C-alpha cells in the first residue's frame, strides 16, 4: 500500500514539474492523430476512385471486345445473304466477294464453302471437282500427324469446296471438316439447328496459332422449317469462317489504354484446358496464348478492387458460345504510386505537427516575445489554411471537370452509335419511297387509261370501285407517300444533327462551320423550344452573318453553345412561371419568350456569336460571380454550377473570350468570340468574366 502511494505521489510531482510541456504533448498527439486520420480517409477515397476507374476500364474493354468480334462475324451473315440472293455462286464469284474483306481484316484467317455430300454422291462429286481443274481431287481427312489420307466410309461428307485466304493453299480443298473431332460438334450443331455455331479453341494448321471456326448454314429456298436429318436435303452448304483469336483481340485493343490492366479470355462453353483462349500482359504489352499460363495470379483477386472474383468477370456471347473476360488490376492499381496523395498528406501533416511541437517547446522557454511570435505564427497558419482551401477547391473543380468530360465522351459515343444504327434503315425507307411513288403514279395512270378506254365497266367492277372509293385513294395516296417522305427526311435531319453535335471524329483542331454546330445544337434542343400545355414555346430568331470556316475543337465549342442555350431556356421557363403568378398585371400579359442568335465577323481573324434572351436578367453581383466554379442561382439538385465555368475555360483555350451583358429586367446576352485561325503563339485580349451593361 505504501509502495503504491509513493509511486502515485512521485508521478503527480513529475507531472506538475513538467506541466509546462503539456500543450506541446497535446499538440503532438492531436496533430499526429489528425494527420493519420486524414491520410486514412484519403487512402480510402483513393481506393474507391481506383475501383470505379478499374471497373469503367473493364466495362469499356468488354464492350469493345464484344463489338469487334461481332463485327467479324457479321461478314459471314453478309456472305449468307449473298448466297441466299444468288441462284448459283461460282468459285470466281466466291473469290470476288470474299477477297476484299480478307485483305482489310487480318483477324479472318480464311473463309470456306463446305458442301454436304451423301455417300451415294461421293464419286460423282469428286469427278465434278476434278473437271473444274483439280485433277488430283478427292475427299480426304488428316491423321494425328497431319498426313492426308482418303476419307473413311461415312454416310455423308462435308468437304471444303471453295476456300479463300491471304495465303493460298489449294491442298485444303476436299478436306472433310466432319472428320476433325474439334470441328465436327460445331458443324453438326449448325447443320441440325440451321443457326450459327462456333467451335472451341483450335490450332490452325498453317501457323499453329489459336483459332476459332464458325459455321453458318445456307439452305435452299423452301417453306419447311425442319433442319434435322430430313431437312438436310434442303441444305445448300455451310459457310465456315476461320478466325485468329489473337488478331481479333489485338484489333479491339488498338483504341484502348490498358497500361494497368491484365485480362484473361476464356470459353465457358468448353471444358478443362480448352477453356483458355488468350491473356494480355500489361507489362509486356502483348497477348500470350500459352495454355500453360491459363490460370491468373490469385494474389490479384484478393485485393480491394477484386474482393469478389465475380465482380471482375464479364460474360458475352460469340455465336452460340459464351466467353468470359476476367479483368485483373496491374501494378498501377496496387503500388504506392496510386496512394501518393494520402502519403503526401500524412507526411505534410506529420511535418507540420513536428514543426509546431518544436515551436511550442521553444516558445515555452521564451519570455515576452512569445506572444508576438505566436501571433505572427497564427497569421501564417491562417494564410496556409486559406491556400489549402484554395487548393482543395481547385482540386474539386478539376475532378468535376474530368467527370463532365468523361460524360460528354460517353454521350458522344452513344449518340454516334445510335445515329449510325438509325441512319441505315432510314436510307432504305427514303430510297424505296422514291420508287414507290413512281410505281404508284404509274398504276394510277394505268387505272385512268382503263377508265377512258372502258367508260362502262361491268357491274362487279363498278361495285368494287364504289367499295374501295377509288377517287379518294387516287387523291389521298400521293399525300400519304409525301407525308412518309417528309417523316423520313425529318429523321435523317435529326440523325445528322446528332452526329454533327457529337463530333467524335474531330478530336483535333479542324476548320468547321460554326452555323452547322449551332443548328445541330438547336435540333437537339428542339423539344424544349416547342409549345407545351403550360408553356407557349420559345420564339427563335437567327441572324447569321457571312462567316468563314473556323479552326476549333468542334465538339467542345458545341458544348459551349449547348450550355449557354440551356441556361437561356431555363431562364425563360422561370420567367414564364413568374408571369403565371402575376397574370393580373397588365405589364406581363404580352410576354413572349424569345432567343436571338446573331453571328458576325468582327475582324479578319475573329468571329462573334451572340446569344440573347428576354428573360429576367441578372444583378451586378450575379454577373461578377457568373463564371466562378460551383456558383449557381438554380435550386439545389438542378446543377453543380460548372456549366459556364467550363464554357469559359473552353473559349479561353481557343484564345477567345466569353462575356455577358445583362441588367435586371432586360434579359441577358452572351458574347462568344473566337479567332478564325489558331496560332501557336497568339496574343488575344482577354475580357473580364462578366461585363456590365453600360
PDB file of N, CA and C in Angstrom, residues 413-464:
ATOM      1  N   UNK A 413     -20.075   8.919 -77.825  1.00  0.00           N
ATOM      2  CA  UNK A 413     -20.031   7.566 -78.376  1.00  0.00           C
ATOM      3  C   UNK A 413     -21.421   6.984 -78.521  1.00  0.00           C
ATOM      4  N   UNK A 414     -22.254   7.198 -77.486  1.00  0.00           N
ATOM      5  CA  UNK A 414     -23.618   6.669 -77.548  1.00  0.00           C
ATOM      6  C   UNK A 414     -24.402   7.321 -78.687  1.00  0.00           C
ATOM      7  N   UNK A 415     -24.297   8.671 -78.808  1.00  0.00           N
ATOM      8  CA  UNK A 415     -25.037   9.395 -79.849  1.00  0.00           C
ATOM      9  C   UNK A 415     -24.580   8.955 -81.229  1.00  0.00           C
ATOM     10  N   UNK A 416     -23.250   8.817 -81.411  1.00  0.00           N
ATOM     11  CA  UNK A 416     -22.751   8.398 -82.722  1.00  0.00           C
ATOM     12  C   UNK A 416     -23.218   6.995 -83.071  1.00  0.00           C
ATOM     13  N   UNK A 417     -23.230   6.099 -82.074  1.00  0.00           N
ATOM     14  CA  UNK A 417     -23.702   4.734 -82.330  1.00  0.00           C
ATOM     15  C   UNK A 417     -25.172   4.698 -82.693  1.00  0.00           C
ATOM     16  N   UNK A 418     -25.997   5.440 -81.922  1.00  0.00           N
ATOM     17  CA  UNK A 418     -27.434   5.466 -82.212  1.00  0.00           C
ATOM     18  C   UNK A 418     -27.692   6.087 -83.582  1.00  0.00           C
ATOM     19  N   UNK A 419     -26.990   7.181 -83.902  1.00  0.00           N
ATOM     20  CA  UNK A 419     -27.180   7.830 -85.201  1.00  0.00           C
ATOM     21  C   UNK A 419     -26.822   6.887 -86.341  1.00  0.00           C
ATOM     22  N   UNK A 420     -25.741   6.124 -86.156  1.00  0.00           N
ATOM     23  CA  UNK A 420     -25.341   5.182 -87.216  1.00  0.00           C
ATOM     24  C   UNK A 420     -26.391   4.094 -87.406  1.00  0.00           C
ATOM     25  N   UNK A 421     -26.914   3.551 -86.281  1.00  0.00           N
ATOM     26  CA  UNK A 421     -27.884   2.464 -86.381  1.00  0.00           C
ATOM     27  C   UNK A 421     -29.209   2.936 -86.992  1.00  0.00           C
ATOM     28  N   UNK A 422     -29.598   4.191 -86.728  1.00  0.00           N
ATOM     29  CA  UNK A 422     -30.867   4.712 -87.262  1.00  0.00           C
ATOM     30  C   UNK A 422     -30.714   5.093 -88.732  1.00  0.00           C
ATOM     31  N   UNK A 423     -29.528   5.566 -89.109  1.00  0.00           N
ATOM     32  CA  UNK A 423     -29.348   6.142 -90.437  1.00  0.00           C
ATOM     33  C   UNK A 423     -29.548   5.097 -91.539  1.00  0.00           C
ATOM     34  N   UNK A 424     -29.072   3.859 -91.317  1.00  0.00           N
ATOM     35  CA  UNK A 424     -29.181   2.831 -92.369  1.00  0.00           C
ATOM     36  C   UNK A 424     -30.630   2.515 -92.721  1.00  0.00           C
ATOM     37  N   UNK A 425     -31.512   2.141 -91.736  1.00  0.00           N
ATOM     38  CA  UNK A 425     -32.909   1.864 -92.136  1.00  0.00           C
ATOM     39  C   UNK A 425     -33.627   3.077 -92.705  1.00  0.00           C
ATOM     40  N   UNK A 426     -33.287   4.290 -92.243  1.00  0.00           N
ATOM     41  CA  UNK A 426     -33.932   5.486 -92.803  1.00  0.00           C
ATOM     42  C   UNK A 426     -33.555   5.650 -94.273  1.00  0.00           C
ATOM     43  N   UNK A 427     -32.293   5.345 -94.608  1.00  0.00           N
ATOM     44  CA  UNK A 427     -31.878   5.424 -96.009  1.00  0.00           C
ATOM     45  C   UNK A 427     -32.644   4.406 -96.858  1.00  0.00           C
ATOM     46  N   UNK A 428     -32.854   3.195 -96.286  1.00  0.00           N
ATOM     47  CA  UNK A 428     -33.643   2.200 -97.020  1.00  0.00           C
ATOM     48  C   UNK A 428     -35.055   2.722 -97.284  1.00  0.00           C
ATOM     49  N   UNK A 429     -35.676   3.328 -96.246  1.00  0.00           N
ATOM     50  CA  UNK A 429     -37.048   3.825 -96.390  1.00  0.00           C
ATOM     51  C   UNK A 429     -37.098   4.945 -97.438  1.00  0.00           C
ATOM     52  N   UNK A 430     -36.143   5.903 -97.322  1.00  0.00           N
ATOM     53  CA  UNK A 430     -36.157   7.043 -98.244  1.00  0.00           C
ATOM     54  C   UNK A 430     -35.945   6.579 -99.683  1.00  0.00           C
ATOM     55  N   UNK A 431     -34.975   5.658 -99.873  1.00  0.00           N
ATOM     56  CA  UNK A 431     -34.719   5.187-101.231  1.00  0.00           C
ATOM     57  C   UNK A 431     -35.900   4.448-101.835  1.00  0.00           C
ATOM     58  N   UNK A 432     -36.580   3.636-101.012  1.00  0.00           N
ATOM     59  CA  UNK A 432     -37.714   2.870-101.532  1.00  0.00           C
ATOM     60  C   UNK A 432     -38.947   3.745-101.756  1.00  0.00           C
ATOM     61  N   UNK A 433     -39.070   4.844-100.990  1.00  0.00           N
ATOM     62  CA  UNK A 433     -40.228   5.717-101.175  1.00  0.00           C
ATOM     63  C   UNK A 433     -40.238   6.360-102.565  1.00  0.00           C
ATOM     64  N   UNK A 434     -39.038   6.639-103.096  1.00  0.00           N
ATOM     65  CA  UNK A 434     -38.961   7.251-104.431  1.00  0.00           C
ATOM     66  C   UNK A 434     -39.547   6.284-105.471  1.00  0.00           C
ATOM     67  N   UNK A 435     -39.103   5.009-105.402  1.00  0.00           N
ATOM     68  CA  UNK A 435     -39.618   4.022-106.358  1.00  0.00           C
ATOM     69  C   UNK A 435     -41.102   3.747-106.104  1.00  0.00           C
ATOM     70  N   UNK A 436     -41.502   3.737-104.826  1.00  0.00           N
ATOM     71  CA  UNK A 436     -42.912   3.501-104.516  1.00  0.00           C
ATOM     72  C   UNK A 436     -43.787   4.602-105.124  1.00  0.00           C
ATOM     73  N   UNK A 437     -43.320   5.862-105.032  1.00  0.00           N
ATOM     74  CA  UNK A 437     -44.092   6.953-105.622  1.00  0.00           C
ATOM     75  C   UNK A 437     -44.223   6.812-107.129  1.00  0.00           C
ATOM     76  N   UNK A 438     -43.091   6.402-107.788  1.00  0.00           N
ATOM     77  CA  UNK A 438     -43.145   6.242-109.235  1.00  0.00           C
ATOM     78  C   UNK A 438     -44.095   5.089-109.620  1.00  0.00           C
ATOM     79  N   UNK A 439     -43.988   3.960-108.882  1.00  0.00           N
ATOM     80  CA  UNK A 439     -44.843   2.826-109.194  1.00  0.00           C
ATOM     81  C   UNK A 439     -46.314   3.180-108.969  1.00  0.00           C
ATOM     82  N   UNK A 440     -46.580   3.907-107.887  1.00  0.00           N
ATOM     83  CA  UNK A 440     -47.960   4.282-107.582  1.00  0.00           C
ATOM     84  C   UNK A 440     -48.527   5.189-108.675  1.00  0.00           C
ATOM     85  N   UNK A 441     -47.695   6.152-109.121  1.00  0.00           N
ATOM     86  CA  UNK A 441     -48.163   7.063-110.175  1.00  0.00           C
ATOM     87  C   UNK A 441     -48.437   6.295-111.472  1.00  0.00           C
ATOM     88  N   UNK A 442     -47.576   5.316-111.777  1.00  0.00           N
ATOM     89  CA  UNK A 442     -47.793   4.514-112.989  1.00  0.00           C
ATOM     90  C   UNK A 442     -49.092   3.723-112.893  1.00  0.00           C
ATOM     91  N   UNK A 443     -49.358   3.160-111.710  1.00  0.00           N
ATOM     92  CA  UNK A 443     -50.583   2.383-111.537  1.00  0.00           C
ATOM     93  C   UNK A 443     -51.823   3.274-111.654  1.00  0.00           C
ATOM     94  N   UNK A 444     -51.735   4.460-111.049  1.00  0.00           N
ATOM     95  CA  UNK A 444     -52.887   5.375-111.127  1.00  0.00           C
ATOM     96  C   UNK A 444     -53.138   5.823-112.571  1.00  0.00           C
ATOM     97  N   UNK A 445     -52.055   6.066-113.314  1.00  0.00           N
ATOM     98  CA  UNK A 445     -52.219   6.450-114.718  1.00  0.00           C
ATOM     99  C   UNK A 445     -52.815   5.287-115.516  1.00  0.00           C
ATOM    100  N   UNK A 446     -52.389   4.065-115.179  1.00  0.00           N
ATOM    101  CA  UNK A 446     -52.933   2.897-115.862  1.00  0.00           C
ATOM    102  C   UNK A 446     -54.433   2.769-115.595  1.00  0.00           C
ATOM    103  N   UNK A 447     -54.844   3.010-114.336  1.00  0.00           N
ATOM    104  CA  UNK A 447     -56.268   2.939-113.997  1.00  0.00           C
ATOM    105  C   UNK A 447     -57.049   4.015-114.758  1.00  0.00           C
ATOM    106  N   UNK A 448     -56.435   5.207-114.865  1.00  0.00           N
ATOM    107  CA  UNK A 448     -57.121   6.291-115.583  1.00  0.00           C
ATOM    108  C   UNK A 448     -57.302   5.939-117.071  1.00  0.00           C
ATOM    109  N   UNK A 449     -56.283   5.309-117.680  1.00  0.00           N
ATOM    110  CA  UNK A 449     -56.389   4.911-119.089  1.00  0.00           C
ATOM    111  C   UNK A 449     -57.477   3.855-119.258  1.00  0.00           C
ATOM    112  N   UNK A 450     -57.545   2.908-118.296  1.00  0.00           N
ATOM    113  CA  UNK A 450     -58.589   1.893-118.343  1.00  0.00           C
ATOM    114  C   UNK A 450     -59.974   2.537-118.283  1.00  0.00           C
ATOM    115  N   UNK A 451     -60.115   3.547-117.421  1.00  0.00           N
ATOM    116  CA  UNK A 451     -61.421   4.201-117.313  1.00  0.00           C
ATOM    117  C   UNK A 451     -61.788   4.944-118.596  1.00  0.00           C
ATOM    118  N   UNK A 452     -60.746   5.495-119.265  1.00  0.00           N
ATOM    119  CA  UNK A 452     -61.027   6.203-120.519  1.00  0.00           C
ATOM    120  C   UNK A 452     -61.384   5.214-121.650  1.00  0.00           C
ATOM    121  N   UNK A 453     -60.660   4.095-121.682  1.00  0.00           N
ATOM    122  CA  UNK A 453     -60.898   3.123-122.743  1.00  0.00           C
ATOM    123  C   UNK A 453     -62.178   2.309-122.507  1.00  0.00           C
ATOM    124  N   UNK A 454     -62.528   2.083-121.234  1.00  0.00           N
ATOM    125  CA  UNK A 454     -63.720   1.300-120.876  1.00  0.00           C
ATOM    126  C   UNK A 454     -64.582   2.116-119.926  1.00  0.00           C
ATOM    127  N   UNK A 455     -65.280   3.116-120.443  1.00  0.00           N
ATOM    128  CA  UNK A 455     -66.060   4.006-119.566  1.00  0.00           C
ATOM    129  C   UNK A 455     -67.239   3.292-118.908  1.00  0.00           C
ATOM    130  N   UNK A 456     -67.668   2.170-119.457  1.00  0.00           N
ATOM    131  CA  UNK A 456     -68.821   1.458-118.879  1.00  0.00           C
ATOM    132  C   UNK A 456     -68.375   0.071-118.415  1.00  0.00           C
ATOM    133  N   UNK A 457     -67.800  -0.015-117.240  1.00  0.00           N
ATOM    134  CA  UNK A 457     -67.310  -1.313-116.758  1.00  0.00           C
ATOM    135  C   UNK A 457     -68.490  -2.191-116.349  1.00  0.00           C
ATOM    136  N   UNK A 458     -68.182  -3.412-116.061  1.00  0.00           N
ATOM    137  CA  UNK A 458     -69.193  -4.382-115.625  1.00  0.00           C
ATOM    138  C   UNK A 458     -69.723  -4.001-114.254  1.00  0.00           C
ATOM    139  N   UNK A 459     -70.893  -4.509-113.884  1.00  0.00           N
ATOM    140  CA  UNK A 459     -71.450  -4.183-112.548  1.00  0.00           C
ATOM    141  C   UNK A 459     -70.520  -4.596-111.421  1.00  0.00           C
ATOM    142  N   UNK A 460     -69.816  -5.730-111.565  1.00  0.00           N
ATOM    143  CA  UNK A 460     -68.898  -6.150-110.491  1.00  0.00           C
ATOM    144  C   UNK A 460     -67.767  -5.143-110.321  1.00  0.00           C
ATOM    145  N   UNK A 461     -67.226  -4.631-111.429  1.00  0.00           N
ATOM    146  CA  UNK A 461     -66.150  -3.636-111.346  1.00  0.00           C
ATOM    147  C   UNK A 461     -66.673  -2.353-110.716  1.00  0.00           C
ATOM    148  N   UNK A 462     -67.893  -1.921-111.138  1.00  0.00           N
ATOM    149  CA  UNK A 462     -68.463  -0.701-110.542  1.00  0.00           C
ATOM    150  C   UNK A 462     -68.671  -0.867-109.043  1.00  0.00           C
ATOM    151  N   UNK A 463     -69.128  -2.029-108.622  1.00  0.00           N
ATOM    152  CA  UNK A 463     -69.345  -2.255-107.181  1.00  0.00           C
ATOM    153  C   UNK A 463     -68.023  -2.190-106.421  1.00  0.00           C
ATOM    154  N   UNK A 464     -66.991  -2.782-107.019  1.00  0.00           N
ATOM    155  CA  UNK A 464     -65.681  -2.762-106.339  1.00  0.00           C
ATOM    156  C   UNK A 464     -65.130  -1.341-106.275  1.00  0.00           C
TER     157      UNK A 464
END
